[in-house]
Coordinates of C-alpha atoms in Angstrom, one line a residue:
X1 CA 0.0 0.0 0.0
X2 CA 1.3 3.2 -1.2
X3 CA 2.2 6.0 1.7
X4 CA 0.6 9.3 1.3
X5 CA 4.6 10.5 0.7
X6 CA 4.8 8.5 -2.1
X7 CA 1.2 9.4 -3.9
X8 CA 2.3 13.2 -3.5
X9 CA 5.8 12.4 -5.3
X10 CA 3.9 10.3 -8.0
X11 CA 2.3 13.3 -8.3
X12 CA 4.8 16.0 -8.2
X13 CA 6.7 13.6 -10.8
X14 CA 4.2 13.9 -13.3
X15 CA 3.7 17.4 -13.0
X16 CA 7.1 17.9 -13.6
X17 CA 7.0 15.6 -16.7
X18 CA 3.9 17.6 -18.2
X19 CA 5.6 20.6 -17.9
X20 CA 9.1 19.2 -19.4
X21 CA 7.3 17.8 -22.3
X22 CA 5.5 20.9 -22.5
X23 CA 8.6 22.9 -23.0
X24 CA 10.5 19.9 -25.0
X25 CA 8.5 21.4 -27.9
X26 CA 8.9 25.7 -27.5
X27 CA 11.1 26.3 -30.5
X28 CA 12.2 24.2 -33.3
X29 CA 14.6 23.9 -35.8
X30 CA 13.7 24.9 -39.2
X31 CA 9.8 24.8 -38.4
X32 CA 9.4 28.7 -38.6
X33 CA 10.8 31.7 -38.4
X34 CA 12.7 32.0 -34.8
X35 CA 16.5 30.7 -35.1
X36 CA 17.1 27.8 -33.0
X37 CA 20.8 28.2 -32.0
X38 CA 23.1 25.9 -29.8
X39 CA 26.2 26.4 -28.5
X40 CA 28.1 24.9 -31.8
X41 CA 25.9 27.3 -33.7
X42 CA 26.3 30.3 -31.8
X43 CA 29.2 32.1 -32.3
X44 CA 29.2 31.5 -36.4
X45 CA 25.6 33.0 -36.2
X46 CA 26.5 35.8 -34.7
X47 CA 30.4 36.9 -36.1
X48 CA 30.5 38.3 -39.3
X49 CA 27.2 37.9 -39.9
X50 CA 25.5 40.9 -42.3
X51 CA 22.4 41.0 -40.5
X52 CA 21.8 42.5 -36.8
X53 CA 20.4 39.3 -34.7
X54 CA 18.0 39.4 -31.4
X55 CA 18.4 36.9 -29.1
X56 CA 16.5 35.6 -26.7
X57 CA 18.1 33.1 -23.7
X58 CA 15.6 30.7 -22.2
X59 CA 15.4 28.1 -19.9
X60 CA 12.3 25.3 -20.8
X61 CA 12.3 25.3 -17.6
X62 CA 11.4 28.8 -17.2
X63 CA 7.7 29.5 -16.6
X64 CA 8.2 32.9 -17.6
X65 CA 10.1 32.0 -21.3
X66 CA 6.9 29.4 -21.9
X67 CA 4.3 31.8 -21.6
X68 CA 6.2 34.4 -24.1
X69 CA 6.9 31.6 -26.3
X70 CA 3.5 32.2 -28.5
X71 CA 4.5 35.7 -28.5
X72 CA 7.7 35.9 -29.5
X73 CA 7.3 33.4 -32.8
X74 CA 4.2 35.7 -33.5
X75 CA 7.0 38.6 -33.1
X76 CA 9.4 36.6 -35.9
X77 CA 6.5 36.2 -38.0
X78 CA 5.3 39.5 -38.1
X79 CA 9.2 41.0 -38.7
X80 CA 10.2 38.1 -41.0
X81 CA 10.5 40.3 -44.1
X82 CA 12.8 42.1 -41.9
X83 CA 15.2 38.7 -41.6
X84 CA 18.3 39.7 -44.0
X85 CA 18.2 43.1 -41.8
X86 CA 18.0 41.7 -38.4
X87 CA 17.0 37.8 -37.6
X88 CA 15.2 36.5 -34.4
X89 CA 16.9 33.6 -32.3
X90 CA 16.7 31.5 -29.7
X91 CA 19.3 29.9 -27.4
X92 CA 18.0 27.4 -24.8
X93 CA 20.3 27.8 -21.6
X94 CA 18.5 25.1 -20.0
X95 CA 20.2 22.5 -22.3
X96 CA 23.2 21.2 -21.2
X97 CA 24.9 21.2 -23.9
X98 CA 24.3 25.0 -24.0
X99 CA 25.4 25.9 -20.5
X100 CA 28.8 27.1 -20.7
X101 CA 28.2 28.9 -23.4
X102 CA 25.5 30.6 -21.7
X103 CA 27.8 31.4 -18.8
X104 CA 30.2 32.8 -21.8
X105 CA 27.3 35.5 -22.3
X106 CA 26.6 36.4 -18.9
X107 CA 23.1 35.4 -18.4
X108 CA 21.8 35.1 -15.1
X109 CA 18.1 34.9 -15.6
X110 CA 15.4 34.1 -18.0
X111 CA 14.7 35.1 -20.5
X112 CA 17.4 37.9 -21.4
X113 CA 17.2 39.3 -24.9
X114 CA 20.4 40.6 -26.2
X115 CA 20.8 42.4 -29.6
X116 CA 23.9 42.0 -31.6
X117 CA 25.1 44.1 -33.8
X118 CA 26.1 43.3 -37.7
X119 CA 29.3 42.4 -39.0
X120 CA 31.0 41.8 -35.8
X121 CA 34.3 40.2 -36.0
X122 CA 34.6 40.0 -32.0
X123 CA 32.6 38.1 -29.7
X124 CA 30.8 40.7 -27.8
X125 CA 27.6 39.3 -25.2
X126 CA 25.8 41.7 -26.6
X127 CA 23.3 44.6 -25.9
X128 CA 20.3 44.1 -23.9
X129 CA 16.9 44.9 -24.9
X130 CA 16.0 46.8 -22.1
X131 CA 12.6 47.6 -20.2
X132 CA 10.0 45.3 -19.3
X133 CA 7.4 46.0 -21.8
X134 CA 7.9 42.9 -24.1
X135 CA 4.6 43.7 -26.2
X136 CA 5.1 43.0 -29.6
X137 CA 4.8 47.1 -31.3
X138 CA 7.1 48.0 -28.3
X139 CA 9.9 45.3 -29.3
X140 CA 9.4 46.3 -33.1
X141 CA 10.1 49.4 -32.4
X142 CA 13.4 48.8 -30.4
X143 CA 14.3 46.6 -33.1
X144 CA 14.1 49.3 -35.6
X145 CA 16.4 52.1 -32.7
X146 CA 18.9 49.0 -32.4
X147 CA 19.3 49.3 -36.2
X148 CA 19.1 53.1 -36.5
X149 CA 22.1 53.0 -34.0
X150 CA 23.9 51.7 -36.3
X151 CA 26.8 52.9 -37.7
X152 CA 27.1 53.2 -41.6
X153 CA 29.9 50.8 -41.7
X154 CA 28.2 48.1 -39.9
X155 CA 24.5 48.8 -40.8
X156 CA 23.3 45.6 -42.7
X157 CA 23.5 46.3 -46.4
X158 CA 19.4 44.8 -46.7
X159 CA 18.7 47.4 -44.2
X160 CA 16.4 50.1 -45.6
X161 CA 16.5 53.0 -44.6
X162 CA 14.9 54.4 -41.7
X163 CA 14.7 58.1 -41.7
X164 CA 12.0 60.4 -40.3
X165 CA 9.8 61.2 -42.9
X166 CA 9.4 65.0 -43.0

């Protein structure tokens, strides 16, 4: 006969499973629009390339990163036209195989978005995307400062351009 001990961590087992498998499945590679990086992937991603990436650092785990999951592949599809200017990524810190790089860019908690600039030939952790307001208008517009901010040698070349109309 099973002891009320072992009924409650049957059941905080399978809690934990539901919520693994839940999170097995947040981004995947080549099924849309986000960039699904890895710590081999990283770095060659990020140097050199000619478009500006952002960069989001999960955990499955996280709580927080599931529930903005939805939102931030709706935020890829609605900027993909933008992808040769800046792409959207994803690194999952929660991954072992992705924990020392992780530690490499200096992430603490979850999830931290960093923007990185074009054409970098250094590894740089990047540039957080400050504030807390993570609705989608407010990210596409910080998307559009982070490229403004750039200079003219390192603005992507498929960047158009974004001056005030007057």
């Amino acid at each position: 006969m099973a002891t009320a001990a072992a009924w409650r961590a049957l059941g905080w087992g399978l809690v934990a499973l539901a919520g693994w498998a839940a999170a097995a499945g947040l981004y995947e590679s080549g099924a849309g629009p986000v960039s699904v990086l890895e710590a081999a992937s990283v770095r060659a991603a990020l140097l050199g390339s000619p478009s500006a990436w952002l960069l989001q650092f999960y955990s499955s785990a996280c709580g927080h990163c599931v529930a903005f999951a939805p939102a931030w592949r709706a935020l890829a599809a609605d900027v993909r036209e933008w992808e040769s200017a800046i792409r959207i990524g994803v690194l999952d810190c929660g991954a072992g195989v992705n924990y020392e790089v992780c530690k490499e860019y200096g992430i603490q908690y979850y999830p931290t978005f960093r923007y990185f600039r074009a054409f970098s030939t250094q590894f740089t952790t990047g540039e957080n995307q400050h504030g807390s307001d993570r609705e989608l208008q407010m990210v596409r517009q910080s998307m559009i400062d982070f490229l403004q901010n750039h200079s003219q040698e390192t603005k992507p070349p498929a960047c158009p351009p974004l001056e005030p109309i007057v």
